[in-house]
């Protein structure tokens, strides 16, 4: 065998899996059609989200559902041409979002969420000063435009923070503007979640972790995941350097993971929630200190190395469909004055794919019917958050070590 393990996918999850397997004396090849961190890991809001202890659920509020059905909202846009494919998935998502099932999903995800900061910090300590400089303390702010929404959200948030031992500051209008002078008075208050960290260039952070992998002797190769084939004693994949083989293979392709598992007969309900970003010049003298979520309109403005990044909510459309730009235009109309957005700094919007399962849990662990096949995908909005802890958990499972968290909730056989 050329390697012990081939990891398909060089996003934050795949890179983290490769590092942790290498740390356990495995010879690892990391294969992707692009460079590390150039897919969805490049384009997110840059949050290591320690405070996100409740998964993003399907709304159960009738008013919210009706608003989404009208398809005029900023935080969700759906393309009617894709709905036939999405309706069964959305029905299961709605079912899994009942209060009882959502509470179970939160309990299952909590062990990974609690470890997300520690596992990133462990990699940052090894990746060097340049990588560490990309990651900042300070958390993020959830800002509200209407007093009633803010009052209700503050009560829920304070109860959650108390139950989960999270640091939260509830800010009225004056306190919010004092903490973030770059904001306009469009917001009446905010919730400052202080435990998370923010990343000013998520793609560069993934590349820094990939450099740590190659420094340890790992190989990064350009290849086509659809060429992965089982053979008598392992797996083979075609790369630009020729075919490579290994006894084990990891599918960490995010929203594209089905190009490998579906031909092998696995019917895992993975769908992509699409999202956009665009960078803008900052026009205000005060610099934005941390990411801010406009909660009622459903977009994030985050300070990045390349200006202010506007990251949209969810677009439900076919994975391969061309960009629409609809959500970005809607969000920009609200964000321009609230955040002082200047001229766009990108030639065109960036489009990414969030890999989601309807039960709001990733798939981490062995494939049930193929020896040496492992899964690590489906992290929804939290790939950056959960990449390193996922890599550790999977590597421990693959090397018969005691896992850092119970892997049962993430097993592929649950579908």
Coordinates of C-alpha atoms in Angstrom, one line a residue:
X1 CA 0.0 0.0 0.0
X2 CA 1.2 3.5 -0.8
X3 CA -0.5 4.9 2.4
X4 CA -2.3 3.6 5.4
X5 CA -5.2 6.1 4.9
X6 CA -6.5 8.3 2.1
X7 CA -8.6 11.2 3.3
X8 CA -10.9 12.6 0.6
X9 CA -11.6 16.3 1.1
X10 CA -9.2 19.0 2.1
X11 CA -11.6 21.3 4.0
X12 CA -11.2 21.9 7.7
X13 CA -12.8 18.5 8.5
X14 CA -10.6 16.5 6.2
X15 CA -7.4 18.4 7.1
X16 CA -8.1 17.8 10.8
X17 CA -8.8 14.1 10.2
X18 CA -5.5 13.8 8.3
X19 CA -3.5 15.5 11.1
X20 CA -5.0 13.4 13.9
X21 CA -4.4 10.2 12.0
X22 CA -0.8 11.2 11.3
X23 CA -0.4 11.9 15.0
X24 CA -1.3 8.3 15.5
X25 CA 1.5 7.0 13.2
X26 CA -0.6 6.6 10.1
X27 CA 0.8 7.4 6.7
X28 CA -1.8 9.7 5.2
X29 CA -2.6 11.1 1.8
X30 CA -5.0 14.1 1.6
X31 CA -6.8 14.2 -1.8
X32 CA -8.9 17.0 -3.2
X33 CA -9.6 18.5 -6.6
X34 CA -8.6 21.9 -5.2
X35 CA -6.1 23.2 -2.6
X36 CA -6.8 23.0 1.2
X37 CA -9.4 25.3 2.5
X38 CA -10.7 26.4 -0.9
X39 CA -14.2 25.1 -0.7
X40 CA -16.8 25.8 2.0
X41 CA -14.0 26.2 4.6
X42 CA -13.0 29.4 2.7
X43 CA -16.2 31.2 2.8
X44 CA -17.9 31.0 6.2
X45 CA -18.5 33.7 8.9
X46 CA -15.3 32.6 10.7
X47 CA -16.8 31.6 14.0
X48 CA -15.5 28.8 16.3
X49 CA -19.0 28.6 17.9
X50 CA -18.6 27.4 21.5
X51 CA -22.0 29.0 22.4
X52 CA -24.0 27.2 19.7
X53 CA -25.3 24.5 22.0
X54 CA -28.7 24.2 20.3
X55 CA -28.6 23.1 16.6
X56 CA -30.3 25.2 13.9
X57 CA -33.8 23.7 13.8
X58 CA -36.7 24.0 11.4
X59 CA -38.9 26.8 12.7
X60 CA -42.0 25.7 14.5
X61 CA -43.5 29.2 14.8
X62 CA -46.4 29.6 12.3
X63 CA -45.5 33.2 11.6
X64 CA -42.0 32.3 10.6
X65 CA -43.1 29.4 8.4
X66 CA -45.6 31.7 6.7
X67 CA -42.9 34.3 6.1
X68 CA -40.6 31.7 4.6
X69 CA -43.4 30.4 2.4
X70 CA -43.8 33.8 0.9
X71 CA -40.1 33.6 -0.1
X72 CA -39.5 37.3 0.5
X73 CA -37.2 37.0 3.6
X74 CA -33.6 37.8 3.9
X75 CA -32.5 34.8 5.9
X76 CA -34.1 32.1 3.6
X77 CA -34.6 32.0 -0.1
X78 CA -35.9 28.9 -1.9
X79 CA -35.8 28.0 -5.6
X80 CA -39.1 26.4 -6.7
X81 CA -37.1 24.2 -9.2
X82 CA -35.4 22.5 -6.3
X83 CA -38.4 21.9 -4.1
X84 CA -39.3 18.4 -5.4
X85 CA -35.9 17.2 -4.2
X86 CA -36.0 19.1 -0.9
X87 CA -39.6 18.4 0.3
X88 CA -38.9 14.9 1.8
X89 CA -35.8 16.1 3.4
X90 CA -37.5 19.2 4.8
X91 CA -40.4 17.0 6.2
X92 CA -37.9 14.9 8.1
X93 CA -36.0 18.1 9.3
X94 CA -39.3 19.5 10.6
X95 CA -40.0 16.2 12.4
X96 CA -36.6 16.1 14.0
X97 CA -37.1 19.7 15.1
X98 CA -39.8 19.0 17.6
X99 CA -39.0 20.2 21.1
X100 CA -38.2 16.7 22.4
X101 CA -36.1 15.7 19.4
X102 CA -34.3 19.0 19.3
X103 CA -33.4 18.7 22.9
X104 CA -31.9 15.2 22.2
X105 CA -29.9 16.6 19.3
X106 CA -28.6 19.3 21.5
X107 CA -27.5 16.8 24.1
X108 CA -25.8 14.7 21.5
X109 CA -23.9 17.6 20.0
X110 CA -22.8 19.1 23.3
X111 CA -19.7 17.0 23.9
X112 CA -18.3 18.1 20.6
X113 CA -19.3 21.8 21.0
X114 CA -17.7 21.8 24.5
X115 CA -14.4 20.7 23.1
X116 CA -14.3 22.9 20.0
X117 CA -12.1 25.7 21.4
X118 CA -9.7 23.3 23.2
X119 CA -9.1 21.2 20.0
X120 CA -8.5 24.3 17.9
X121 CA -6.1 25.7 20.4
X122 CA -4.2 22.4 20.4
X123 CA -3.6 22.7 16.7
X124 CA -2.9 26.4 16.8
X125 CA -0.1 25.9 19.3
X126 CA 1.5 23.6 16.8
X127 CA 0.7 25.6 13.6
X128 CA 2.7 28.6 14.6
X129 CA 2.3 32.3 15.3
X130 CA 0.9 33.2 11.8
X131 CA -2.0 30.8 12.3
X132 CA -2.6 31.9 15.9
X133 CA -2.8 35.5 14.7
X134 CA -5.9 34.6 12.6
X135 CA -7.9 33.6 15.7
X136 CA -9.3 36.2 18.1
X137 CA -11.0 36.2 21.4
X138 CA -14.1 38.4 22.0
X139 CA -17.0 36.2 20.8
X140 CA -19.8 37.5 18.7
X141 CA -22.8 39.7 19.0
X142 CA -26.4 38.8 18.2
X143 CA -28.1 42.2 17.4
X144 CA -31.8 42.9 17.4
X145 CA -33.9 45.6 15.7
X146 CA -37.2 45.5 17.6
X147 CA -37.6 45.7 21.4
X148 CA -40.1 42.9 21.7
X149 CA -37.9 40.4 19.8
X150 CA -34.9 41.5 21.9
X151 CA -36.7 41.1 25.2
X152 CA -37.9 37.6 24.3
X153 CA -34.5 36.5 23.0
X154 CA -32.7 37.9 26.0
X155 CA -34.7 35.8 28.4
X156 CA -34.1 32.6 26.4
X157 CA -30.4 33.4 26.1
X158 CA -29.9 34.2 29.7
X159 CA -31.5 30.9 30.7
X160 CA -29.4 29.0 28.2
X161 CA -26.2 30.7 29.3
X162 CA -26.9 29.9 33.0
X163 CA -27.7 26.3 32.2
X164 CA -24.6 25.8 30.0
X165 CA -22.1 28.0 31.9
X166 CA -21.6 30.3 29.0
X167 CA -20.5 33.9 29.3
X168 CA -23.2 36.3 28.0
X169 CA -23.6 40.1 28.3
X170 CA -27.1 41.5 27.6
X171 CA -26.7 45.0 26.1
X172 CA -29.3 47.7 25.7
X173 CA -28.9 50.2 22.8
X174 CA -26.5 52.4 24.6
X175 CA -24.3 49.5 25.8
X176 CA -24.4 47.9 22.4
X177 CA -23.2 51.1 20.7
X178 CA -20.5 51.6 23.4
X179 CA -19.2 48.1 22.8
X180 CA -19.5 48.3 19.0
X181 CA -19.2 52.0 17.9
X182 CA -19.1 50.8 14.3
X183 CA -22.8 50.0 14.4
X184 CA -25.6 52.5 13.6
X185 CA -28.6 53.0 15.8
X186 CA -30.6 50.4 13.7
X187 CA -30.3 48.0 16.6
X188 CA -32.1 48.4 19.9
X189 CA -29.9 45.9 21.8
X190 CA -27.7 42.8 21.6
X191 CA -26.5 39.6 23.2
X192 CA -22.7 39.4 23.4
X193 CA -21.7 35.7 23.5
X194 CA -18.1 35.9 24.8
X195 CA -16.9 32.3 24.7
X196 CA -16.6 31.7 20.9
X197 CA -13.6 32.8 18.9
X198 CA -13.5 34.4 15.5
X199 CA -11.2 33.8 12.6
X200 CA -10.3 36.6 10.2
X201 CA -9.4 34.3 7.3
X202 CA -10.9 30.8 7.6
X203 CA -9.4 29.6 4.4
X204 CA -5.9 30.6 5.5
X205 CA -6.4 28.9 8.9
X206 CA -7.2 25.6 7.0
X207 CA -4.1 26.1 4.9
X208 CA -2.1 26.6 8.0
X209 CA -3.4 23.4 9.5
X210 CA -2.6 21.7 6.1
X211 CA 0.9 23.0 6.3
X212 CA 1.3 21.4 9.7
X213 CA 0.2 18.1 8.1
X214 CA 2.8 18.3 5.3
X215 CA 5.5 19.3 7.8
X216 CA 4.8 16.0 9.5
X217 CA 5.4 14.1 6.3
X218 CA 1.8 14.0 5.0
X219 CA 1.1 14.2 1.2
X220 CA -1.5 16.5 -0.3
X221 CA -2.5 15.4 -3.8
X222 CA -4.9 16.6 -6.5
X223 CA -7.4 13.9 -7.3
X224 CA -10.9 12.9 -8.2
X225 CA -12.9 11.4 -5.4
X226 CA -15.3 9.8 -7.8
X227 CA -12.5 7.4 -8.8
X228 CA -12.3 5.8 -5.4
X229 CA -12.7 2.1 -5.7
X230 CA -12.6 -0.8 -3.3
X231 CA -10.1 -3.6 -4.0
X232 CA -9.4 -6.8 -2.3
X233 CA -7.2 -5.4 0.5
X234 CA -8.1 -1.7 0.5
X235 CA -9.0 1.3 -1.7
X236 CA -7.5 3.0 -4.7
X237 CA -7.9 6.6 -5.9
X238 CA -6.7 8.3 -9.1
X239 CA -4.6 11.4 -8.6
X240 CA -2.5 13.7 -10.8
X241 CA 0.5 11.8 -9.6
X242 CA -1.1 8.5 -10.6
X243 CA -3.2 5.9 -8.7
X244 CA -2.6 5.7 -4.9
X245 CA -3.8 3.0 -2.6
X246 CA -4.5 2.5 1.1
X247 CA -6.2 0.1 3.4
X248 CA -8.6 2.7 4.7
X249 CA -10.3 5.7 3.2
X250 CA -12.1 8.7 4.8
X251 CA -14.9 10.5 3.1
X252 CA -14.8 14.2 4.3
X253 CA -16.1 15.9 1.2
X254 CA -18.8 18.0 3.0
X255 CA -21.8 18.6 0.8
X256 CA -20.2 16.5 -2.0
X257 CA -19.7 13.4 0.1
X258 CA -22.6 11.7 -1.7
X259 CA -20.5 11.4 -4.9
X260 CA -18.7 8.6 -3.0
X261 CA -21.2 7.1 -0.6
X262 CA -24.2 7.1 -3.0
X263 CA -22.7 4.8 -5.7
X264 CA -21.7 2.4 -2.9
X265 CA -25.4 2.0 -2.0
X266 CA -25.7 4.3 1.1
X267 CA -28.8 6.4 1.4
X268 CA -27.8 9.0 3.8
X269 CA -30.1 12.1 3.6
X270 CA -27.4 14.7 3.1
X271 CA -28.4 18.1 1.5
X272 CA -26.6 21.3 0.9
X273 CA -27.8 24.6 2.3
X274 CA -26.3 27.2 0.0
X275 CA -24.8 30.5 1.3
X276 CA -23.0 33.5 -0.1
X277 CA -20.5 36.0 1.0
X278 CA -19.1 39.3 -0.3
X279 CA -16.4 41.6 1.1
X280 CA -16.9 45.3 1.5
X281 CA -14.8 48.3 2.3
X282 CA -15.4 49.7 5.8
X283 CA -16.4 53.3 5.8
X284 CA -16.6 54.1 9.5
X285 CA -13.7 55.3 11.6
X286 CA -14.4 52.8 14.3
X287 CA -13.5 49.3 13.3
X288 CA -15.9 46.4 13.9
X289 CA -14.5 44.4 16.8
X290 CA -16.2 41.0 16.3
X291 CA -18.8 39.3 14.1
X292 CA -22.3 40.6 14.4
X293 CA -25.4 38.7 13.5
X294 CA -28.4 40.7 12.4
X295 CA -30.7 38.2 14.0
X296 CA -34.0 39.4 12.6
X297 CA -32.7 39.6 9.0
X298 CA -30.4 36.5 9.2
X299 CA -27.0 37.6 8.0
X300 CA -23.6 38.1 9.6
X301 CA -21.1 40.9 9.1
X302 CA -17.6 39.8 10.2
X303 CA -14.3 41.7 10.2
X304 CA -11.9 39.9 8.0
X305 CA -8.4 40.5 6.6
X306 CA -10.1 41.6 3.4
X307 CA -12.6 44.1 4.8
X308 CA -16.0 43.4 6.1
X309 CA -17.5 40.0 5.0
X310 CA -21.3 39.8 4.6
X311 CA -22.3 36.1 5.0
X312 CA -25.9 35.3 4.1
X313 CA -28.4 32.8 5.5
X314 CA -29.7 29.8 3.7
X315 CA -30.6 29.3 0.1
X316 CA -32.4 26.1 -0.9
X317 CA -31.5 25.4 -4.5
X318 CA -30.0 22.6 -6.5
X319 CA -26.3 22.1 -5.6
X320 CA -25.1 22.7 -9.1
X321 CA -27.4 25.6 -9.9
X322 CA -25.7 28.9 -10.8
X323 CA -25.6 31.7 -8.2
X324 CA -28.7 33.8 -7.9
X325 CA -27.5 36.8 -5.8
X326 CA -31.0 37.3 -4.4
X327 CA -30.1 36.8 -0.8
X328 CA -27.0 38.8 -0.9
X329 CA -28.9 41.8 -2.5
X330 CA -31.6 41.6 0.2
X331 CA -29.1 41.4 3.0
X332 CA -27.0 44.2 1.6
X333 CA -30.0 46.5 1.7
X334 CA -30.2 46.1 5.5
X335 CA -26.5 45.9 6.2
X336 CA -25.1 48.9 4.2
X337 CA -26.4 51.6 6.6
X338 CA -26.3 49.5 9.8
X339 CA -22.6 48.6 9.3
X340 CA -21.3 51.3 7.0
X341 CA -20.6 49.0 4.1
X342 CA -18.6 50.7 1.3
X343 CA -17.7 49.5 -2.1
X344 CA -17.6 45.7 -2.8
X345 CA -14.1 44.3 -2.8
X346 CA -14.9 41.1 -4.7
X347 CA -15.6 40.8 -8.4
X348 CA -18.5 38.5 -7.7
X349 CA -20.2 36.9 -4.7
X350 CA -18.7 33.7 -3.4
X351 CA -21.1 30.6 -3.1
X352 CA -20.6 27.8 -0.7
X353 CA -22.4 24.7 0.4
X354 CA -23.2 23.7 4.0
X355 CA -23.6 19.9 4.3
X356 CA -26.7 19.2 6.4
X357 CA -28.5 16.1 7.7
X358 CA -32.2 16.4 8.8
X359 CA -31.4 15.3 12.4
X360 CA -28.8 18.0 12.8
X361 CA -26.0 15.6 13.6
X362 CA -22.9 14.9 11.5
X363 CA -22.0 11.5 10.2
X364 CA -18.8 10.3 11.9
X365 CA -17.6 6.7 12.0
X366 CA -17.4 3.5 10.0
X367 CA -19.5 2.6 7.0
X368 CA -21.5 -0.5 7.9
X369 CA -21.0 -2.5 4.7
X370 CA -17.5 -1.7 3.4
X371 CA -14.4 -2.6 5.3
X372 CA -12.0 0.3 5.6
X373 CA -14.5 3.0 4.7
X374 CA -15.1 5.9 7.1
X375 CA -17.3 8.9 7.1
X376 CA -16.8 12.4 8.5
X377 CA -19.3 14.9 7.0
X378 CA -22.6 16.6 7.6
X379 CA -21.5 19.4 10.0
X380 CA -24.0 21.9 8.7
X381 CA -23.1 25.4 9.8
X382 CA -20.4 24.3 12.1
X383 CA -17.6 22.7 10.0
X384 CA -15.1 25.3 11.1
X385 CA -16.2 24.9 14.7
X386 CA -16.1 21.1 14.8
X387 CA -13.3 20.2 12.3
X388 CA -10.5 19.6 14.9
X389 CA -12.7 17.7 17.4
X390 CA -14.1 15.6 14.6
X391 CA -10.6 14.7 13.4
X392 CA -9.6 13.6 16.9
X393 CA -12.8 11.5 17.4
X394 CA -12.5 9.8 14.0
X395 CA -8.8 9.1 14.4
X396 CA -9.4 7.6 17.9
X397 CA -12.1 5.3 16.5
X398 CA -9.9 4.3 13.5
X399 CA -6.9 3.4 15.8
X400 CA -9.0 1.7 18.5
X401 CA -8.4 4.3 21.2
X402 CA -10.9 5.5 23.7
X403 CA -12.9 8.1 21.9
X404 CA -13.1 11.6 23.3
X405 CA -16.9 11.5 23.0
X406 CA -19.5 8.8 22.5
X407 CA -19.6 8.3 18.7
X408 CA -23.0 6.5 18.8
X409 CA -25.1 9.6 17.9
X410 CA -23.1 10.2 14.8
X411 CA -23.2 6.6 13.3
X412 CA -24.2 6.2 9.7
X413 CA -26.5 3.3 10.5
X414 CA -29.0 5.7 12.2
X415 CA -30.6 6.4 8.8

